[in-house]
Short mmCIF file of C-alpha atoms in Angstrom, two decimals:
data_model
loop_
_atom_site.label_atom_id
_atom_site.label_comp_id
_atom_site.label_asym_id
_atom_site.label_seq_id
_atom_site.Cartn_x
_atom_site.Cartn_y
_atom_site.Cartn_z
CA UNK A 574 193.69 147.50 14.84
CA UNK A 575 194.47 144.28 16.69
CA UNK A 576 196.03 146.15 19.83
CA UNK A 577 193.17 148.74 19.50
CA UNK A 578 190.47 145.49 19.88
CA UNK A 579 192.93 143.88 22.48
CA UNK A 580 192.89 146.92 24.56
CA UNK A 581 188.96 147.58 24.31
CA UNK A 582 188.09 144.10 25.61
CA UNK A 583 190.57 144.48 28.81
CA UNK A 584 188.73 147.59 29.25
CA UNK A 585 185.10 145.83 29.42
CA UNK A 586 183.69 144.16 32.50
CA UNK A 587 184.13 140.39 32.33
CA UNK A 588 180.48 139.18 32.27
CA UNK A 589 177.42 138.86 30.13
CA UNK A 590 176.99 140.67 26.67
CA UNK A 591 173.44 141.52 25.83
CA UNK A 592 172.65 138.54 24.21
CA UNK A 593 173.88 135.86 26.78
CA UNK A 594 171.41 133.73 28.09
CA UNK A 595 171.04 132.50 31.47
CA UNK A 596 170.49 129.02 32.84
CA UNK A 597 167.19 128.44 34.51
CA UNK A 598 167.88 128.62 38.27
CA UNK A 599 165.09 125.85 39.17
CA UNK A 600 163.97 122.93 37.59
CA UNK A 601 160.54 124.26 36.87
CA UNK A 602 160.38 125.94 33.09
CA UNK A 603 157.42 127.97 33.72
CA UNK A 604 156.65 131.77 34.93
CA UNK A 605 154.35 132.38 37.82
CA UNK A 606 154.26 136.08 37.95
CA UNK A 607 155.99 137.76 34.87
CA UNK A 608 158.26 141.48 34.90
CA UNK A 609 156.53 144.48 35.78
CA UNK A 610 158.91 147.44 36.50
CA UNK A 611 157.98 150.26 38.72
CA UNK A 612 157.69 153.71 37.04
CA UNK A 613 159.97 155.37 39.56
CA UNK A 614 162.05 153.58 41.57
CA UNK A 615 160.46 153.35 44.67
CA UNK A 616 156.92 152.91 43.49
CA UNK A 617 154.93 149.61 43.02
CA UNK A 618 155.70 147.08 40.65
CA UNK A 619 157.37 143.15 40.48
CA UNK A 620 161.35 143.50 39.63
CA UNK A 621 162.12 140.18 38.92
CA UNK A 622 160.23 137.13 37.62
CA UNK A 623 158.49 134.23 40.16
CA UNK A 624 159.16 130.85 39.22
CA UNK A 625 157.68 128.38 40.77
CA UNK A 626 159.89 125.74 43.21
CA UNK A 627 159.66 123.52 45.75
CA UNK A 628 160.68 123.74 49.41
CA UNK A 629 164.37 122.79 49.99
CA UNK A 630 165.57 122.63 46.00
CA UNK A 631 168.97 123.91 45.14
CA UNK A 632 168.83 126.88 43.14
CA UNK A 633 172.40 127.35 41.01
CA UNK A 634 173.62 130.53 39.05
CA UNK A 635 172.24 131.63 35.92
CA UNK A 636 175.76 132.63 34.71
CA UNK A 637 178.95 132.67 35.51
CA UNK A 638 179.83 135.35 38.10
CA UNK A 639 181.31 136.56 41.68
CA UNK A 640 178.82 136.42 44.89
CA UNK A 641 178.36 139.68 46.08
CA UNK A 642 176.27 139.49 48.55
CA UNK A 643 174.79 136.62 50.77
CA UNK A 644 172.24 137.23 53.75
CA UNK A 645 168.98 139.37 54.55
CA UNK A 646 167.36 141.94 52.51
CA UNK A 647 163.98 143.40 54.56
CA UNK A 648 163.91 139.96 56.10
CA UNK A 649 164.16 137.89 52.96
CA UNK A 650 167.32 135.57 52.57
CA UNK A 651 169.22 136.94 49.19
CA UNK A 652 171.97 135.58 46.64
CA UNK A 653 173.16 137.89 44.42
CA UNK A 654 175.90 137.19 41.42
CA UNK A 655 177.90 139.82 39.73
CA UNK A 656 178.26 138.80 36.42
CA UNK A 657 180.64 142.10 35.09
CA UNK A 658 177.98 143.91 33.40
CA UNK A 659 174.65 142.83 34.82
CA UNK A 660 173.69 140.93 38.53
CA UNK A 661 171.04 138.42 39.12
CA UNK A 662 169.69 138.35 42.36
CA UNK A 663 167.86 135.11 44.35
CA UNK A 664 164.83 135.21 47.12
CA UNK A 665 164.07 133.52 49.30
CA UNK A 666 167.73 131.23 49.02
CA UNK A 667 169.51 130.10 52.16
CA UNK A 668 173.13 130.34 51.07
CA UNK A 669 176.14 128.46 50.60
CA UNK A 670 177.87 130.48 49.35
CA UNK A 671 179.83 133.55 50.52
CA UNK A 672 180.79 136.85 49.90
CA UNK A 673 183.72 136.42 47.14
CA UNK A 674 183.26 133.37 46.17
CA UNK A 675 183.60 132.83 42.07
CA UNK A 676 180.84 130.93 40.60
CA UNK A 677 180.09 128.99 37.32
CA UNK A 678 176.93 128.55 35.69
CA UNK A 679 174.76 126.08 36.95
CA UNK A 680 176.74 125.73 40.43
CA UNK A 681 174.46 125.79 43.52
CA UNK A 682 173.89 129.03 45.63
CA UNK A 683 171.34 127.58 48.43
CA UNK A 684 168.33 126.05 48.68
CA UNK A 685 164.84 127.48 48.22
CA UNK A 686 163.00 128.24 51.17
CA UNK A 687 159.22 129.11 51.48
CA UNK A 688 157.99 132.13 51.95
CA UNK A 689 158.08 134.88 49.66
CA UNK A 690 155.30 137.27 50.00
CA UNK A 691 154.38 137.26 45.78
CA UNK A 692 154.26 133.45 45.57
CA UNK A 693 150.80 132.01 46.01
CA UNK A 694 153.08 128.62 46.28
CA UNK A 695 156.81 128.19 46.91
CA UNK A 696 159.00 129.99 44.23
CA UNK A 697 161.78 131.56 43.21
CA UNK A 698 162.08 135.48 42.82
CA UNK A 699 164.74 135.81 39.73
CA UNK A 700 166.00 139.45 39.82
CA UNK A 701 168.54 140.95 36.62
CA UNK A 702 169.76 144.48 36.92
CA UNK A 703 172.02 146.46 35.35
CA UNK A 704 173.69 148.76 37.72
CA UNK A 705 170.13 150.35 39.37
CA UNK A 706 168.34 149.60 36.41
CA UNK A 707 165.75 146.59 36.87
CA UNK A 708 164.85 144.16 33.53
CA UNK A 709 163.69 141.13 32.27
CA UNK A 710 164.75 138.04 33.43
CA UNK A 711 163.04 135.97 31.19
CA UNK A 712 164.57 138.06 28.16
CA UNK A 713 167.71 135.93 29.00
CA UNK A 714 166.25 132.14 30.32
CA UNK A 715 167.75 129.75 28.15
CA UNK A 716 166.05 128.53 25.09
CA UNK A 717 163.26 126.59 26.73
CA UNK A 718 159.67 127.92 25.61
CA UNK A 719 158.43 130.03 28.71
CA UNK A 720 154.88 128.82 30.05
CA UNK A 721 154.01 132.42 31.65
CA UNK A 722 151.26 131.90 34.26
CA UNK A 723 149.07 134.60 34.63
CA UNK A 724 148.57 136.27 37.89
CA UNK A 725 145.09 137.89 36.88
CA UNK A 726 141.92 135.46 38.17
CA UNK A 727 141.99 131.84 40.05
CA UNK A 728 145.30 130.08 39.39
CA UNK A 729 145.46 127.32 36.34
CA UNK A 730 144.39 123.85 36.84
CA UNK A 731 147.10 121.54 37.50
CA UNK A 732 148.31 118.66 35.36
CA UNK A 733 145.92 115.82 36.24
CA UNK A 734 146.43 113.77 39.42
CA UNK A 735 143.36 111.43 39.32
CA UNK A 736 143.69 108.44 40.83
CA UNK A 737 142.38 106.02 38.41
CA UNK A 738 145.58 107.40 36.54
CA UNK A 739 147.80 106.55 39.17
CA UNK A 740 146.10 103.01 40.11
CA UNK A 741 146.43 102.14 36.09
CA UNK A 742 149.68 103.19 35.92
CA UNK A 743 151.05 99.54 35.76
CA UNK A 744 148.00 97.90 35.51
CA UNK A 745 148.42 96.59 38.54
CA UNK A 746 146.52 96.76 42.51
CA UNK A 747 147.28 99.43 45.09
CA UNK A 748 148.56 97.06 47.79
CA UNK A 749 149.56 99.73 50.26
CA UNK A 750 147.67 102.83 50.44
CA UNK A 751 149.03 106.14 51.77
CA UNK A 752 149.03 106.69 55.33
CA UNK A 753 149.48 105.50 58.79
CA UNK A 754 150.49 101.64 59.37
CA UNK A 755 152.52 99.14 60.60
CA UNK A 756 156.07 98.55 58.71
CA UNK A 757 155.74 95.30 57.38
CA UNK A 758 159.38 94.73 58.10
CA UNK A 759 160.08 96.77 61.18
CA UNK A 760 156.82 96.51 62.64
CA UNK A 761 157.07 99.88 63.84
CA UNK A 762 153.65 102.13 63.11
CA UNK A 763 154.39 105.36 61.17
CA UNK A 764 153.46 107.42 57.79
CA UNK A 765 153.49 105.33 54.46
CA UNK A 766 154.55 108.32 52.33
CA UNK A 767 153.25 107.23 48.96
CA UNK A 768 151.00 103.79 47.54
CA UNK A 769 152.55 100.79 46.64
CA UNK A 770 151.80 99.84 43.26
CA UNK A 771 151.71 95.86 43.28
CA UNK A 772 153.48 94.98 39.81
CA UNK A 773 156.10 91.80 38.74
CA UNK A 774 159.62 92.64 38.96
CA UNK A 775 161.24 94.14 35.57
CA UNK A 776 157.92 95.98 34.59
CA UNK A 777 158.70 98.87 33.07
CA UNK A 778 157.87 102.07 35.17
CA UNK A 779 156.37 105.52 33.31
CA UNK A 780 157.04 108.97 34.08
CA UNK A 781 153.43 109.95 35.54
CA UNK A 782 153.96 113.25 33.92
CA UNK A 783 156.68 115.36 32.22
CA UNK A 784 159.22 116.46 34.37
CA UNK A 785 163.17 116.58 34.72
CA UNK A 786 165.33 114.06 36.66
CA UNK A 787 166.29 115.61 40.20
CA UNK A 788 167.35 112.65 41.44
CA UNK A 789 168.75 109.58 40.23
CA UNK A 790 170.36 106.85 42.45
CA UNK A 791 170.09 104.54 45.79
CA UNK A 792 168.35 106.52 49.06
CA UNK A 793 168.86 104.21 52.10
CA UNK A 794 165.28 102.24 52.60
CA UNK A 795 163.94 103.88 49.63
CA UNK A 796 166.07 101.14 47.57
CA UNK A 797 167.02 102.77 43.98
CA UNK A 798 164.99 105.66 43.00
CA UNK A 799 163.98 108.29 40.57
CA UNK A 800 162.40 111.91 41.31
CA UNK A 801 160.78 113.91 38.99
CA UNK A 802 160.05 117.30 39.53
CA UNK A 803 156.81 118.38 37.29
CA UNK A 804 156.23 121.86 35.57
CA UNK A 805 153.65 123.04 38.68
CA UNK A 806 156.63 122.81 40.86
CA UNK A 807 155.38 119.25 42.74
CA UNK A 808 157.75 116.14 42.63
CA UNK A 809 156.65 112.02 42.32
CA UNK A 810 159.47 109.77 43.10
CA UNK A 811 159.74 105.88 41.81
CA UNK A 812 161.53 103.72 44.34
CA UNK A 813 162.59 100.19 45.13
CA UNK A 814 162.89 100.00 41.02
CA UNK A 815 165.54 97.08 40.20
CA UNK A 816 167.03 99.76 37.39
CA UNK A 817 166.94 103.03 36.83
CA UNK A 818 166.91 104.06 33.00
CA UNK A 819 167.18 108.03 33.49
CA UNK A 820 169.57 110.42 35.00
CA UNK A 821 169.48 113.49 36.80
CA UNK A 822 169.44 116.53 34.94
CA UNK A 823 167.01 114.56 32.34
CA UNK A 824 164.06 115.70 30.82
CA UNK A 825 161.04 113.07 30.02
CA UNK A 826 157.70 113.18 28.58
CA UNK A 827 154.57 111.65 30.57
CA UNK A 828 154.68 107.60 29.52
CA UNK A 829 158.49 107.71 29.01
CA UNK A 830 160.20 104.89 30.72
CA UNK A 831 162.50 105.99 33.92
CA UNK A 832 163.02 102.21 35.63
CA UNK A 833 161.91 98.66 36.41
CA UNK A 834 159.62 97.59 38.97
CA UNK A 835 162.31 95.97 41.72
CA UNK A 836 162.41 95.33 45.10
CA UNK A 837 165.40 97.16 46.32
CA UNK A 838 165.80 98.74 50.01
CA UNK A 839 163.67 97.48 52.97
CA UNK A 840 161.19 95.71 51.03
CA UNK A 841 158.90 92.67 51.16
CA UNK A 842 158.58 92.22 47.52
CA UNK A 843 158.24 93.58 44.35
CA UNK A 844 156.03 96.72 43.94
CA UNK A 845 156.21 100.32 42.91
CA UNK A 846 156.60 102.64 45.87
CA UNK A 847 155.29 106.13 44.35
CA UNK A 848 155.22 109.39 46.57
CA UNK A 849 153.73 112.67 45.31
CA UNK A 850 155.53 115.91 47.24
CA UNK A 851 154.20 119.29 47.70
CA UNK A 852 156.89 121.93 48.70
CA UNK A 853 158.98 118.76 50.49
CA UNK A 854 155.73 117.63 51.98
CA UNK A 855 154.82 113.81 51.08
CA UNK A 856 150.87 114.01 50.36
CA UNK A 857 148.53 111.29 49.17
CA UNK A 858 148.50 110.58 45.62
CA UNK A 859 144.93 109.42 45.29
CA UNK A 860 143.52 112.17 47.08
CA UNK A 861 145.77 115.19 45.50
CA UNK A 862 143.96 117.68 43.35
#
């Protein structure tokens, strides 16, 4: 009987059972557009799942697997893994990875460009198939509680982004609103990418909103800092902080502590430098809806 077993599993494909589940490719834990299989398979339908990204993020493998394939599909960059007994595929993904290469789970494919033509905003198409056979991603994301976004009507509102949230998020003035102006220490006149939140040095800085850690660690002028990418794909980053309490790959809850006010980088004094990004773009803060 032992032989018998022994020879069955060197017969199967190395790769995902049924019941595997797949890491989330992106940080974002939510669903724009959910699974809708054609009828035939050329007719209409969505084969994969949309989940929403920003601009530039590095998307990794849901499983372990072998890339095979790497470049353009009808235009649109494409990753897709073998994993033995079902592929995921990747759009829109500029690659770094090639043909061949043997990948683990959670190891970065590309980045995530703009650009897909089902995404209202940047995202991620997540394709699963088994041999021509298209299914449900989502049947196989993790354990996290999917937040499926419906693609019927106007799109849901937002988490909230008022400023009288922001300017009372350590109780202390906006000394440096977003825009252009002089560098106080360069004296060179350019974008001020976020508000400077005036504040003592050691205060302890909040999460604005839930998100996970996608960075964690010193970023040239920027002093130590602390992104946060949020669950409607934007990103607010915390910099010049004297410490940093989180790590990447961290999840928080809105009010949990991520740092100290500091005065790290190219700075005049201590103050909370907070940016607010939409697909890679720094926007202003107050005036984001």
């Amino acid at each position: 009987m032992t032989a018998l077993l022994l020879a069955t599993a060197l017969l199967l494909p190395h790769g995902l059972s049924t019941d595997a589940s797949w890491l989330w490719p992106v940080q974002t834990r939510s669903i724009e557009r959910g699974f809708a299989p054609p009828t035939d398979p050329y007719g209409p339908g969505h084969r994969g799942v949309d989940l929403p990204g920003r601009a530039g993020e590095t998307v990794v493998a849901v499983a372990s697997g072998t890339v095979t394939f790497a470049g353009d599909v009808a235009g649109v960059a494409t990753v897709t893994v073998d994993h033995g007994v079902e592929r995921s595929t990747y759009q829109p993904v500029r690659a770094t990875v090639v043909v061949g290469d043997s990948v683990q789970a959670g190891q970065p494919l590309g980045s995530l460009l703009t650009g897909h033509p089902s995404c209202r905003m940047t995202c991620l198409n997540l394709g699963r198939l088994r041999g021509d056979e298209y299914l449900d991603p989502a049947a196989l994301l993790g354990t996290d509680k999917v937040r499926l976004i419906s693609p019927d009507g106007p799109p849901p509102s937002p988490p909230s982004w008022e400023p009288e949230g922001i300017v009372n998020l350590l109780g202390g003035p906006v000394t440096s609103p977003f825009g252009m102006r002089r560098h106080p220490v360069t004296g060179e006149v350019k974008l001020h990418d976020g508000v400077d939140l005036g504040a003592a040095c050691g205060t302890p800085v909040p999460a604005f909103l839930a998100g996970t850690v996608t960075f964690s660690a010193p970023r040239g002028a920027y002093g130590e800092q602390v992104e946060l990418a949020h669950d409607d794909g934007r990103v607010t980053s915390y910099s010049h902080l004297s410490r940093r309490d989180v790590r990447t790959g961290d999840r928080v809850e809105k009010g949990n502590i991520i740092g100290r006010v500091g005065t790290t980088g190219m700075s005049t004094g201590c103050h909370l430098h907070l940016m607010l990004l939409i697909d890679g773009t720094p926007v202003d803060p107050l005036s984001a809806g």
